Amino acid sequence: MLPADMPCNQRFVLALVRESFGIPSDFPEPDNIAEIAEMIVWNDILLTVYPTLKLLVKKHSGNGYDAASMLIKRLHSSLLSAIRVATIQEYEGKKVIESLSRAGLDCIALKGWELRNYYPERLMRQMCDLDILIRPFNRIDVNAVMSSLGFAKCGGDSWKHHTFKKDVLYVEIHKRLTENVSNQKKWECTIWEKALEQQRHIFKMCNDDFYIFHFIHLYNDFKVGNLIIRRIVDTWLLKKTVNNWDYVNRILNDLGLLLFHERMINLAAACMGDSDFDSNSKYLLNYSLKDSVSRKSKLYKAVRIQSMSGGKSMWLGKLKSFTAAIFLPFHRMKAHYPLLKKVPILLPYFWIKRIFSLLSGNTQKYRQMLDYSDIDKSDYETAKRFLRAGGIENK
């Protein structure tokens, strides 16, 4: 049963999600179809719940019928767009992976591409882009493969990946998975030796490492205020795949993610009906379905500020967030400016070069990103409560 004190629109969305995975649920009478539609689209679960909406309509009566009919009409244009994107991703994604493997590059498909295998139907899992980890990373070979498939380079080279675009599909070819942190790098160095080669040069990360990677990625998103229902469902599905909990818990402990992991699996279990909601889970769900939908960019900035401040002050968080966006750490600057590998003393020069590059680019975009004047005390306190609910406590 869903909590009676939970807003009816949130209960309706959760009921849709549960039913989509064969979990019987009671549908409350919603009071705002537009709000539910926005929740579904924002949380990237339109393709996940749409089959359930159709089934509700086919019943011709009962709770949820009228709401489902209205939602189908309201979501029609969004559905057509989502289907088009998902279909192109699936078709082009297979070609990309096969072409990279034919070029002799070992590939591991990451994130959404692999997660689609755990959904009742692959296209029920929406994804933003296709992420592929390869070895050995050779910029010339990668560019040649992607160019032959009609992809254009999208932006400059990142220290972590190169991005390509064709139509609506973005592909990130990864050099590495994680941040330049010693314990993460140590774990990442072991993943290839445990990966399973499914076809020549096409590998699958072992279940336990894929679960760990999921939480590293989830944690990085969470620290900037990004938590959506799609990722919560992913967590619930992936928990069932773990083979060696001793190994997983040891690595998560080394990475400082044990408490965060506990809060996220509690949230996923509550959302999918395996346990009751506690205060933290209820807060995080409300954030995903209400706060993050209505306040979007403000909360991204507020959580970033709170993370940067270390719990000390909003002013300090704003200052650190601004400077961190401008003055990238040395390991990331080396990726943007390879000359630094040979002449590190030029770092101040390249910082200045980066500032001028930002000023000559999309200045309106960067002004909006770096403008924290609209973040007030209320936003800051919301961010603090959000991080605390996720097990990230700034002292």
mmCIF file of C-alpha atoms in Angstrom:
data_model
loop_
_atom_site.group_PDB
_atom_site.id
_atom_site.type_symbol
_atom_site.label_atom_id
_atom_site.label_comp_id
_atom_site.label_asym_id
_atom_site.label_seq_id
_atom_site.Cartn_x
_atom_site.Cartn_y
_atom_site.Cartn_z
ATOM 1 C CA MET A 1 0.000 0.000 0.000
ATOM 2 C CA LEU A 2 1.117 3.536 -0.751
ATOM 3 C CA PRO A 3 1.229 5.956 2.201
ATOM 4 C CA ALA A 4 -2.114 7.650 2.702
ATOM 5 C CA ASP A 5 -0.442 10.957 3.533
ATOM 6 C CA MET A 6 1.436 11.027 0.227
ATOM 7 C CA PRO A 7 -0.050 13.473 -2.320
ATOM 8 C CA CYS A 8 -2.476 11.653 -4.610
ATOM 9 C CA ASN A 9 -0.625 12.642 -7.800
ATOM 10 C CA GLN A 10 2.605 11.158 -6.478
ATOM 11 C CA ARG A 11 0.760 7.979 -5.466
ATOM 12 C CA PHE A 12 -0.689 7.735 -8.967
ATOM 13 C CA VAL A 13 2.768 7.980 -10.581
ATOM 14 C CA LEU A 14 4.199 5.351 -8.235
ATOM 15 C CA ALA A 15 1.254 3.057 -8.930
ATOM 16 C CA LEU A 16 1.966 3.387 -12.656
ATOM 17 C CA VAL A 17 5.620 2.519 -12.121
ATOM 18 C CA ARG A 18 4.840 -0.501 -9.954
ATOM 19 C CA GLU A 19 2.223 -1.853 -12.350
ATOM 20 C CA SER A 20 4.751 -1.516 -15.186
ATOM 21 C CA PHE A 21 6.846 -4.158 -13.422
ATOM 22 C CA GLY A 22 3.940 -6.429 -12.549
ATOM 23 C CA ILE A 23 3.409 -5.147 -8.998
ATOM 24 C CA PRO A 24 -0.359 -4.790 -8.352
ATOM 25 C CA SER A 25 -1.283 -1.315 -7.111
ATOM 26 C CA ASP A 26 -4.355 0.714 -6.241
ATOM 27 C CA PHE A 27 -4.780 3.879 -8.280
ATOM 28 C CA PRO A 28 -5.964 6.947 -6.367
ATOM 29 C CA GLU A 29 -8.086 9.610 -8.029
ATOM 30 C CA PRO A 30 -5.588 12.285 -9.146
ATOM 31 C CA ASP A 31 -6.371 15.970 -8.911
ATOM 32 C CA ASN A 32 -4.022 17.412 -11.552
ATOM 33 C CA ILE A 33 -3.383 15.590 -14.839
ATOM 34 C CA ALA A 34 -0.977 18.263 -16.060
ATOM 35 C CA GLU A 35 1.182 17.838 -12.960
ATOM 36 C CA ILE A 36 1.291 14.049 -13.374
ATOM 37 C CA ALA A 37 2.253 14.396 -17.037
ATOM 38 C CA GLU A 38 5.097 16.744 -16.092
ATOM 39 C CA MET A 39 6.306 14.311 -13.414
ATOM 40 C CA ILE A 40 6.358 11.457 -15.937
ATOM 41 C CA VAL A 41 8.254 13.396 -18.604
ATOM 42 C CA TRP A 42 10.736 15.024 -16.207
ATOM 43 C CA ASN A 43 11.565 11.695 -14.557
ATOM 44 C CA ASP A 44 12.200 9.964 -17.914
ATOM 45 C CA ILE A 45 9.608 7.219 -17.357
ATOM 46 C CA LEU A 46 7.184 7.924 -20.197
ATOM 47 C CA LEU A 47 8.126 4.803 -22.178
ATOM 48 C CA THR A 48 8.198 2.797 -18.941
ATOM 49 C CA VAL A 49 4.640 3.580 -17.851
ATOM 50 C CA TYR A 50 2.912 4.106 -21.197
ATOM 51 C CA PRO A 51 2.009 0.403 -21.681
ATOM 52 C CA THR A 52 0.338 0.475 -18.258
ATOM 53 C CA LEU A 53 -1.651 3.562 -19.216
ATOM 54 C CA LYS A 54 -2.889 1.736 -22.305
ATOM 55 C CA LEU A 55 -3.900 -1.290 -20.222
ATOM 56 C CA LEU A 56 -5.839 0.928 -17.823
ATOM 57 C CA VAL A 57 -7.783 2.389 -20.730
ATOM 58 C CA LYS A 58 -8.523 -1.076 -22.121
ATOM 59 C CA LYS A 59 -10.245 -1.986 -18.853
ATOM 60 C CA HIS A 60 -12.890 0.662 -19.723
ATOM 61 C CA SER A 61 -13.714 1.187 -16.044
ATOM 62 C CA GLY A 62 -12.335 1.287 -12.547
ATOM 63 C CA ASN A 63 -9.852 3.518 -10.762
ATOM 64 C CA GLY A 64 -7.312 5.120 -13.052
ATOM 65 C CA TYR A 65 -9.341 4.762 -16.257
ATOM 66 C CA ASP A 66 -10.341 8.431 -16.731
ATOM 67 C CA ALA A 67 -6.924 9.701 -15.637
ATOM 68 C CA ALA A 68 -5.152 7.267 -17.982
ATOM 69 C CA SER A 69 -7.284 8.399 -20.926
ATOM 70 C CA MET A 70 -6.511 12.050 -20.261
ATOM 71 C CA LEU A 71 -2.806 11.337 -19.733
ATOM 72 C CA ILE A 72 -2.518 9.440 -23.025
ATOM 73 C CA LYS A 73 -3.984 12.437 -24.861
ATOM 74 C CA ARG A 74 -1.773 14.910 -23.019
ATOM 75 C CA LEU A 75 1.405 12.871 -23.483
ATOM 76 C CA HIS A 76 0.848 11.992 -27.147
ATOM 77 C CA SER A 77 3.386 14.386 -28.690
ATOM 78 C CA SER A 78 5.982 13.615 -25.997
ATOM 79 C CA LEU A 79 5.447 9.909 -26.623
ATOM 80 C CA LEU A 80 6.063 10.208 -30.375
ATOM 81 C CA SER A 81 9.290 12.101 -29.696
ATOM 82 C CA ALA A 82 10.434 9.578 -27.061
ATOM 83 C CA ILE A 83 9.727 6.608 -29.350
ATOM 84 C CA ARG A 84 11.643 8.233 -32.208
ATOM 85 C CA VAL A 85 14.670 8.934 -30.000
ATOM 86 C CA ALA A 86 14.669 5.446 -28.441
ATOM 87 C CA THR A 87 14.359 3.721 -31.830
ATOM 88 C CA ILE A 88 17.217 5.709 -33.365
ATOM 89 C CA GLN A 89 19.351 5.076 -30.285
ATOM 90 C CA GLU A 90 18.772 1.338 -30.530
ATOM 91 C CA TYR A 91 19.458 1.105 -34.265
ATOM 92 C CA GLU A 92 22.479 3.407 -34.405
ATOM 93 C CA GLY A 93 23.860 2.191 -31.082
ATOM 94 C CA LYS A 94 24.273 -1.364 -32.345
ATOM 95 C CA LYS A 95 26.094 -0.064 -35.428
ATOM 96 C CA VAL A 96 28.470 2.019 -33.301
ATOM 97 C CA ILE A 97 29.402 -0.851 -30.986
ATOM 98 C CA GLU A 98 29.873 -3.294 -33.867
ATOM 99 C CA SER A 99 31.995 -0.803 -35.840
ATOM 100 C CA LEU A 100 34.258 -0.049 -32.871
ATOM 101 C CA SER A 101 34.751 -3.776 -32.296
ATOM 102 C CA ARG A 102 35.579 -4.365 -35.981
ATOM 103 C CA ALA A 103 38.243 -1.677 -35.629
ATOM 104 C CA GLY A 104 39.859 -3.829 -32.922
ATOM 105 C CA LEU A 105 38.735 -1.662 -29.998
ATOM 106 C CA ASP A 106 37.479 -3.480 -26.908
ATOM 107 C CA CYS A 107 34.084 -2.052 -25.904
ATOM 108 C CA ILE A 108 31.939 -2.052 -22.772
ATOM 109 C CA ALA A 109 28.504 -0.441 -23.168
ATOM 110 C CA LEU A 110 27.579 1.526 -20.057
ATOM 111 C CA LYS A 111 24.614 3.018 -18.233
ATOM 112 C CA GLY A 112 21.311 3.049 -20.117
ATOM 113 C CA TRP A 113 22.350 0.765 -22.966
ATOM 114 C CA GLU A 114 23.124 -2.072 -20.570
ATOM 115 C CA LEU A 115 20.275 -1.213 -18.174
ATOM 116 C CA ARG A 116 17.749 -1.705 -20.983
ATOM 117 C CA ASN A 117 18.408 -5.444 -20.664
ATOM 118 C CA TYR A 118 16.811 -5.473 -17.209
ATOM 119 C CA TYR A 119 13.482 -3.919 -18.257
ATOM 120 C CA PRO A 120 10.510 -5.997 -19.483
ATOM 121 C CA GLU A 121 11.152 -4.509 -22.949
ATOM 122 C CA ARG A 122 14.433 -2.780 -23.875
ATOM 123 C CA LEU A 123 12.795 0.404 -25.158
ATOM 124 C CA MET A 124 10.882 0.841 -21.888
ATOM 125 C CA ARG A 125 14.114 2.240 -20.454
ATOM 126 C CA GLN A 126 14.759 5.750 -21.747
ATOM 127 C CA MET A 127 18.309 7.019 -21.970
ATOM 128 C CA CYS A 128 19.954 10.323 -22.757
ATOM 129 C CA ASP A 129 22.972 9.140 -24.708
ATOM 130 C CA LEU A 130 25.083 6.076 -25.455
ATOM 131 C CA ASP A 131 28.178 5.669 -23.281
ATOM 132 C CA ILE A 132 30.913 3.244 -24.320
ATOM 133 C CA LEU A 133 34.182 2.522 -22.525
ATOM 134 C CA ILE A 134 36.920 1.359 -24.906
ATOM 135 C CA ARG A 135 40.515 0.148 -24.843
ATOM 136 C CA PRO A 136 42.952 0.961 -26.162
ATOM 137 C CA PHE A 137 41.814 4.560 -26.524
ATOM 138 C CA ASN A 138 43.175 6.031 -29.732
ATOM 139 C CA ARG A 139 41.727 9.366 -30.758
ATOM 140 C CA ILE A 140 42.502 8.887 -34.452
ATOM 141 C CA ASP A 141 40.891 5.433 -34.606
ATOM 142 C CA VAL A 142 37.843 6.564 -32.648
ATOM 143 C CA ASN A 143 37.329 9.641 -34.815
ATOM 144 C CA ALA A 144 37.692 7.553 -37.991
ATOM 145 C CA VAL A 145 35.067 5.017 -36.887
ATOM 146 C CA MET A 146 32.572 7.635 -35.790
ATOM 147 C CA SER A 147 33.089 9.745 -38.912
ATOM 148 C CA SER A 148 32.501 6.692 -41.131
ATOM 149 C CA LEU A 149 29.111 6.246 -39.435
ATOM 150 C CA GLY A 150 28.103 9.859 -40.062
ATOM 151 C CA PHE A 151 28.750 11.192 -36.563
ATOM 152 C CA ALA A 152 30.178 14.659 -36.037
ATOM 153 C CA LYS A 153 32.438 15.652 -33.158
ATOM 154 C CA CYS A 154 30.403 17.534 -30.575
ATOM 155 C CA GLY A 155 32.444 20.083 -28.646
ATOM 156 C CA GLY A 156 36.025 19.737 -27.499
ATOM 157 C CA ASP A 157 37.749 16.687 -26.078
ATOM 158 C CA SER A 158 36.894 15.960 -22.471
ATOM 159 C CA TRP A 159 39.418 14.596 -20.012
ATOM 160 C CA LYS A 160 37.042 11.642 -19.544
ATOM 161 C CA HIS A 161 35.349 11.088 -22.930
ATOM 162 C CA HIS A 162 34.841 12.345 -26.484
ATOM 163 C CA THR A 163 31.305 13.223 -27.589
ATOM 164 C CA PHE A 164 29.794 12.644 -31.032
ATOM 165 C CA LYS A 165 26.344 13.406 -32.444
ATOM 166 C CA LYS A 166 24.191 12.099 -35.283
ATOM 167 C CA ASP A 167 20.553 13.214 -35.542
ATOM 168 C CA VAL A 168 19.206 12.871 -31.975
ATOM 169 C CA LEU A 169 21.849 10.394 -30.777
ATOM 170 C CA TYR A 170 24.775 11.503 -28.654
ATOM 171 C CA VAL A 171 27.596 9.000 -28.151
ATOM 172 C CA GLU A 172 30.243 9.412 -25.460
ATOM 173 C CA ILE A 173 33.356 7.325 -26.090
ATOM 174 C CA HIS A 174 35.008 6.990 -22.696
ATOM 175 C CA LYS A 175 38.709 6.929 -21.976
ATOM 176 C CA ARG A 176 37.950 6.311 -18.330
ATOM 177 C CA LEU A 177 34.953 5.827 -16.027
ATOM 178 C CA THR A 178 35.694 7.710 -12.861
ATOM 179 C CA GLU A 179 37.148 10.870 -11.389
ATOM 180 C CA ASN A 180 40.881 11.166 -10.820
ATOM 181 C CA VAL A 181 40.585 9.870 -7.251
ATOM 182 C CA SER A 182 42.973 7.169 -6.086
ATOM 183 C CA ASN A 183 40.435 4.695 -4.653
ATOM 184 C CA GLN A 184 38.177 5.008 -7.714
ATOM 185 C CA LYS A 185 41.112 4.592 -10.089
ATOM 186 C CA LYS A 186 42.278 1.516 -8.165
ATOM 187 C CA TRP A 187 38.846 -0.117 -8.587
ATOM 188 C CA GLU A 188 38.558 0.896 -12.248
ATOM 189 C CA CYS A 189 41.871 -0.770 -13.083
ATOM 190 C CA THR A 190 40.346 -4.157 -12.210
ATOM 191 C CA ILE A 191 37.119 -4.102 -14.238
ATOM 192 C CA TRP A 192 38.459 -5.362 -17.574
ATOM 193 C CA GLU A 193 39.984 -8.512 -16.090
ATOM 194 C CA LYS A 194 36.538 -9.523 -14.748
ATOM 195 C CA ALA A 195 34.521 -8.433 -17.799
ATOM 196 C CA LEU A 196 32.880 -11.093 -19.975
ATOM 197 C CA GLU A 197 33.628 -11.069 -23.715
ATOM 198 C CA GLN A 198 30.253 -11.677 -25.381
ATOM 199 C CA GLN A 199 31.461 -11.236 -28.955
ATOM 200 C CA ARG A 200 34.877 -10.439 -30.334
ATOM 201 C CA HIS A 201 35.968 -7.139 -28.720
ATOM 202 C CA ILE A 202 32.487 -6.620 -27.190
ATOM 203 C CA PHE A 203 32.511 -7.028 -23.417
ATOM 204 C CA LYS A 204 30.000 -6.832 -20.575
ATOM 205 C CA MET A 205 31.101 -5.537 -17.205
ATOM 206 C CA CYS A 206 30.583 -8.150 -14.495
ATOM 207 C CA ASN A 207 27.346 -7.631 -12.548
ATOM 208 C CA ASP A 208 29.042 -6.575 -9.319
ATOM 209 C CA ASP A 209 31.264 -3.974 -11.008
ATOM 210 C CA PHE A 210 28.354 -2.643 -13.055
ATOM 211 C CA TYR A 211 26.402 -2.218 -9.802
ATOM 212 C CA ILE A 212 29.318 -0.342 -8.230
ATOM 213 C CA PHE A 213 29.664 1.868 -11.300
ATOM 214 C CA HIS A 214 25.941 2.595 -11.177
ATOM 215 C CA PHE A 215 26.346 3.930 -7.646
ATOM 216 C CA ILE A 216 29.405 6.024 -8.485
ATOM 217 C CA HIS A 217 27.460 7.624 -11.325
ATOM 218 C CA LEU A 218 24.313 7.978 -9.188
ATOM 219 C CA TYR A 219 26.321 9.622 -6.402
ATOM 220 C CA ASN A 220 27.941 12.134 -8.767
ATOM 221 C CA ASP A 221 24.511 13.102 -10.112
ATOM 222 C CA PHE A 222 23.021 13.254 -6.634
ATOM 223 C CA LYS A 223 25.681 15.728 -5.482
ATOM 224 C CA VAL A 224 24.362 18.240 -8.018
ATOM 225 C CA GLY A 225 20.716 17.695 -7.130
ATOM 226 C CA ASN A 226 19.833 15.196 -9.854
ATOM 227 C CA LEU A 227 17.570 12.356 -8.683
ATOM 228 C CA ILE A 228 14.839 10.998 -10.945
ATOM 229 C CA ILE A 229 12.512 8.004 -10.752
ATOM 230 C CA ARG A 230 14.181 6.275 -13.692
ATOM 231 C CA ARG A 231 17.410 5.998 -11.685
ATOM 232 C CA ILE A 232 15.517 4.755 -8.626
ATOM 233 C CA VAL A 233 13.955 1.960 -10.695
ATOM 234 C CA ASP A 234 17.410 1.131 -12.103
ATOM 235 C CA THR A 235 18.686 0.728 -8.544
ATOM 236 C CA TRP A 236 15.834 -1.622 -7.636
ATOM 237 C CA LEU A 237 16.492 -3.774 -10.709
ATOM 238 C CA LEU A 238 20.266 -3.885 -10.338
ATOM 239 C CA LYS A 239 20.182 -4.881 -6.678
ATOM 240 C CA LYS A 240 18.809 -8.257 -7.793
ATOM 241 C CA THR A 241 21.861 -8.907 -9.980
ATOM 242 C CA VAL A 242 24.585 -8.680 -7.315
ATOM 243 C CA ASN A 243 26.519 -11.930 -6.893
ATOM 244 C CA ASN A 244 29.090 -11.051 -4.236
ATOM 245 C CA TRP A 245 27.836 -8.645 -1.596
ATOM 246 C CA ASP A 246 31.072 -8.873 0.414
ATOM 247 C CA TYR A 247 33.005 -7.535 -2.581
ATOM 248 C CA VAL A 248 30.409 -4.854 -3.384
ATOM 249 C CA ASN A 249 30.213 -3.604 0.193
ATOM 250 C CA ARG A 250 34.005 -3.542 0.525
ATOM 251 C CA ILE A 251 34.413 -1.416 -2.605
ATOM 252 C CA LEU A 252 31.526 0.891 -1.680
ATOM 253 C CA ASN A 253 33.074 1.330 1.752
ATOM 254 C CA ASP A 254 36.463 2.176 0.175
ATOM 255 C CA LEU A 255 34.683 4.754 -1.978
ATOM 256 C CA GLY A 256 32.819 6.256 0.989
ATOM 257 C CA LEU A 257 29.430 5.324 -0.462
ATOM 258 C CA LEU A 258 28.017 2.835 2.048
ATOM 259 C CA LEU A 259 25.541 5.191 3.727
ATOM 260 C CA PHE A 260 24.499 6.704 0.396
ATOM 261 C CA HIS A 261 24.007 3.182 -0.941
ATOM 262 C CA GLU A 262 21.843 2.249 2.036
ATOM 263 C CA ARG A 263 19.621 5.318 1.583
ATOM 264 C CA MET A 264 19.200 4.698 -2.148
ATOM 265 C CA ILE A 265 18.289 1.009 -1.856
ATOM 266 C CA ASN A 266 15.844 1.900 0.940
ATOM 267 C CA LEU A 267 14.282 4.501 -1.356
ATOM 268 C CA ALA A 268 14.089 2.053 -4.265
ATOM 269 C CA ALA A 269 12.559 -0.671 -2.071
ATOM 270 C CA ALA A 270 9.927 1.727 -0.714
ATOM 271 C CA CYS A 271 9.029 3.063 -4.168
ATOM 272 C CA MET A 272 8.576 -0.456 -5.548
ATOM 273 C CA GLY A 273 6.560 -1.729 -2.581
ATOM 274 C CA ASP A 274 9.176 -3.940 -0.914
ATOM 275 C CA SER A 275 9.264 -1.895 2.305
ATOM 276 C CA ASP A 276 7.643 1.077 3.993
ATOM 277 C CA PHE A 277 8.714 4.658 3.435
ATOM 278 C CA ASP A 278 10.842 6.214 6.154
ATOM 279 C CA SER A 279 11.265 9.980 6.525
ATOM 280 C CA ASN A 280 14.333 10.112 4.265
ATOM 281 C CA SER A 281 12.761 8.035 1.499
ATOM 282 C CA LYS A 282 9.596 10.104 1.589
ATOM 283 C CA TYR A 283 11.598 13.327 1.383
ATOM 284 C CA LEU A 284 13.693 12.097 -1.554
ATOM 285 C CA LEU A 285 10.641 10.902 -3.463
ATOM 286 C CA ASN A 286 8.931 14.252 -2.947
ATOM 287 C CA TYR A 287 12.088 15.942 -4.210
ATOM 288 C CA SER A 288 12.078 13.810 -7.374
ATOM 289 C CA LEU A 289 8.385 14.252 -8.101
ATOM 290 C CA LYS A 290 7.826 17.814 -6.938
ATOM 291 C CA ASP A 291 10.812 19.989 -6.037
ATOM 292 C CA SER A 292 13.130 18.955 -8.865
ATOM 293 C CA VAL A 293 10.291 19.343 -11.390
ATOM 294 C CA SER A 294 9.181 22.793 -10.328
ATOM 295 C CA ARG A 295 12.546 24.337 -9.366
ATOM 296 C CA LYS A 296 14.955 22.502 -11.690
ATOM 297 C CA SER A 297 17.995 24.731 -12.318
ATOM 298 C CA LYS A 298 17.731 26.553 -8.990
ATOM 299 C CA LEU A 299 18.038 23.323 -7.033
ATOM 300 C CA TYR A 300 20.937 22.148 -9.203
ATOM 301 C CA LYS A 301 22.810 25.288 -8.221
ATOM 302 C CA ALA A 302 21.702 25.124 -4.582
ATOM 303 C CA VAL A 303 22.865 21.525 -4.113
ATOM 304 C CA ARG A 304 26.163 22.294 -5.840
ATOM 305 C CA ILE A 305 26.672 25.252 -3.508
ATOM 306 C CA GLN A 306 25.802 23.177 -0.449
ATOM 307 C CA SER A 307 28.203 20.403 -1.541
ATOM 308 C CA MET A 308 30.989 22.914 -2.150
ATOM 309 C CA SER A 309 30.455 24.750 1.121
ATOM 310 C CA GLY A 310 31.092 21.728 3.342
ATOM 311 C CA GLY A 311 28.150 22.902 5.417
ATOM 312 C CA LYS A 312 29.911 26.125 6.423
ATOM 313 C CA SER A 313 28.114 28.944 4.646
ATOM 314 C CA MET A 314 26.108 29.720 1.533
ATOM 315 C CA TRP A 315 28.531 32.520 0.594
ATOM 316 C CA LEU A 316 31.527 30.165 0.717
ATOM 317 C CA GLY A 317 29.658 27.595 -1.361
ATOM 318 C CA LYS A 318 28.856 30.180 -4.032
ATOM 319 C CA LEU A 319 32.492 31.283 -4.188
ATOM 320 C CA LYS A 320 33.878 27.739 -4.395
ATOM 321 C CA SER A 321 31.291 26.690 -6.992
ATOM 322 C CA PHE A 322 32.168 29.669 -9.179
ATOM 323 C CA THR A 323 35.931 29.205 -8.963
ATOM 324 C CA ALA A 324 35.711 25.414 -9.454
ATOM 325 C CA ALA A 325 33.777 25.925 -12.705
ATOM 326 C CA ILE A 326 36.437 28.318 -14.021
ATOM 327 C CA PHE A 327 39.695 26.926 -12.639
ATOM 328 C CA LEU A 328 39.564 23.223 -13.444
ATOM 329 C CA PRO A 329 41.946 20.900 -11.548
ATOM 330 C CA PHE A 330 45.269 20.046 -13.151
ATOM 331 C CA HIS A 331 44.308 16.533 -14.316
ATOM 332 C CA ARG A 332 41.329 17.937 -16.240
ATOM 333 C CA MET A 333 43.282 20.870 -17.650
ATOM 334 C CA LYS A 334 45.840 18.390 -19.065
ATOM 335 C CA ALA A 335 43.068 16.702 -21.032
ATOM 336 C CA HIS A 336 41.987 20.029 -22.536
ATOM 337 C CA TYR A 337 45.548 21.308 -23.067
ATOM 338 C CA PRO A 338 47.949 18.366 -23.680
ATOM 339 C CA LEU A 339 51.003 20.669 -23.670
ATOM 340 C CA LEU A 340 50.619 20.818 -19.874
ATOM 341 C CA LYS A 341 51.804 17.206 -19.661
ATOM 342 C CA LYS A 342 55.227 18.383 -20.797
ATOM 343 C CA VAL A 343 55.208 21.944 -19.447
ATOM 344 C CA PRO A 344 53.050 22.066 -16.263
ATOM 345 C CA ILE A 345 54.351 25.517 -15.389
ATOM 346 C CA LEU A 346 52.045 26.888 -18.123
ATOM 347 C CA LEU A 347 48.938 26.082 -16.043
ATOM 348 C CA PRO A 348 48.185 29.777 -15.164
ATOM 349 C CA TYR A 349 48.467 30.697 -18.850
ATOM 350 C CA PHE A 350 45.956 28.024 -19.856
ATOM 351 C CA TRP A 351 43.559 29.048 -17.082
ATOM 352 C CA ILE A 352 43.556 32.532 -18.600
ATOM 353 C CA LYS A 353 43.116 31.009 -22.059
ATOM 354 C CA ARG A 354 40.130 29.034 -20.749
ATOM 355 C CA ILE A 355 38.521 32.192 -19.321
ATOM 356 C CA PHE A 356 38.823 33.981 -22.677
ATOM 357 C CA SER A 357 37.470 30.888 -24.435
ATOM 358 C CA LEU A 358 34.401 30.929 -22.196
ATOM 359 C CA LEU A 359 33.908 34.641 -22.738
ATOM 360 C CA SER A 360 34.054 34.246 -26.520
ATOM 361 C CA GLY A 361 31.646 31.301 -26.556
ATOM 362 C CA ASN A 362 28.026 31.141 -25.474
ATOM 363 C CA THR A 363 28.321 33.869 -22.869
ATOM 364 C CA GLN A 364 24.627 33.856 -21.981
ATOM 365 C CA LYS A 365 24.790 30.128 -21.196
ATOM 366 C CA TYR A 366 27.820 30.517 -18.917
ATOM 367 C CA ARG A 367 26.424 33.606 -17.223
ATOM 368 C CA GLN A 368 23.320 31.637 -16.314
ATOM 369 C CA MET A 369 25.412 28.675 -15.108
ATOM 370 C CA LEU A 370 27.653 30.833 -12.918
ATOM 371 C CA ASP A 371 25.016 33.266 -11.644
ATOM 372 C CA TYR A 372 24.102 32.274 -8.089
ATOM 373 C CA SER A 373 22.332 35.491 -7.176
ATOM 374 C CA ASP A 374 18.897 33.829 -7.346
ATOM 375 C CA ILE A 375 19.808 31.195 -4.731
ATOM 376 C CA ASP A 376 18.432 32.196 -1.342
ATOM 377 C CA LYS A 377 18.541 30.730 2.161
ATOM 378 C CA SER A 378 15.455 28.605 1.526
ATOM 379 C CA ASP A 379 17.057 26.965 -1.529
ATOM 380 C CA TYR A 380 20.241 26.385 0.456
ATOM 381 C CA GLU A 381 18.341 24.696 3.307
ATOM 382 C CA THR A 382 16.413 22.517 0.827
ATOM 383 C CA ALA A 383 19.715 21.398 -0.645
ATOM 384 C CA LYS A 384 21.099 20.637 2.806
ATOM 385 C CA ARG A 385 18.073 18.504 3.677
ATOM 386 C CA PHE A 386 18.309 16.710 0.327
ATOM 387 C CA LEU A 387 21.971 15.787 0.817
ATOM 388 C CA ARG A 388 21.339 14.696 4.397
ATOM 389 C CA ALA A 389 18.455 12.458 3.314
ATOM 390 C CA GLY A 390 20.823 10.789 0.870
ATOM 391 C CA GLY A 391 23.399 10.137 3.556
ATOM 392 C CA ILE A 392 25.709 12.987 2.577
ATOM 393 C CA GLU A 393 26.214 15.049 5.710
ATOM 394 C CA ASN A 394 28.218 18.256 5.540
ATOM 395 C CA LYS A 395 29.669 18.950 8.960
#
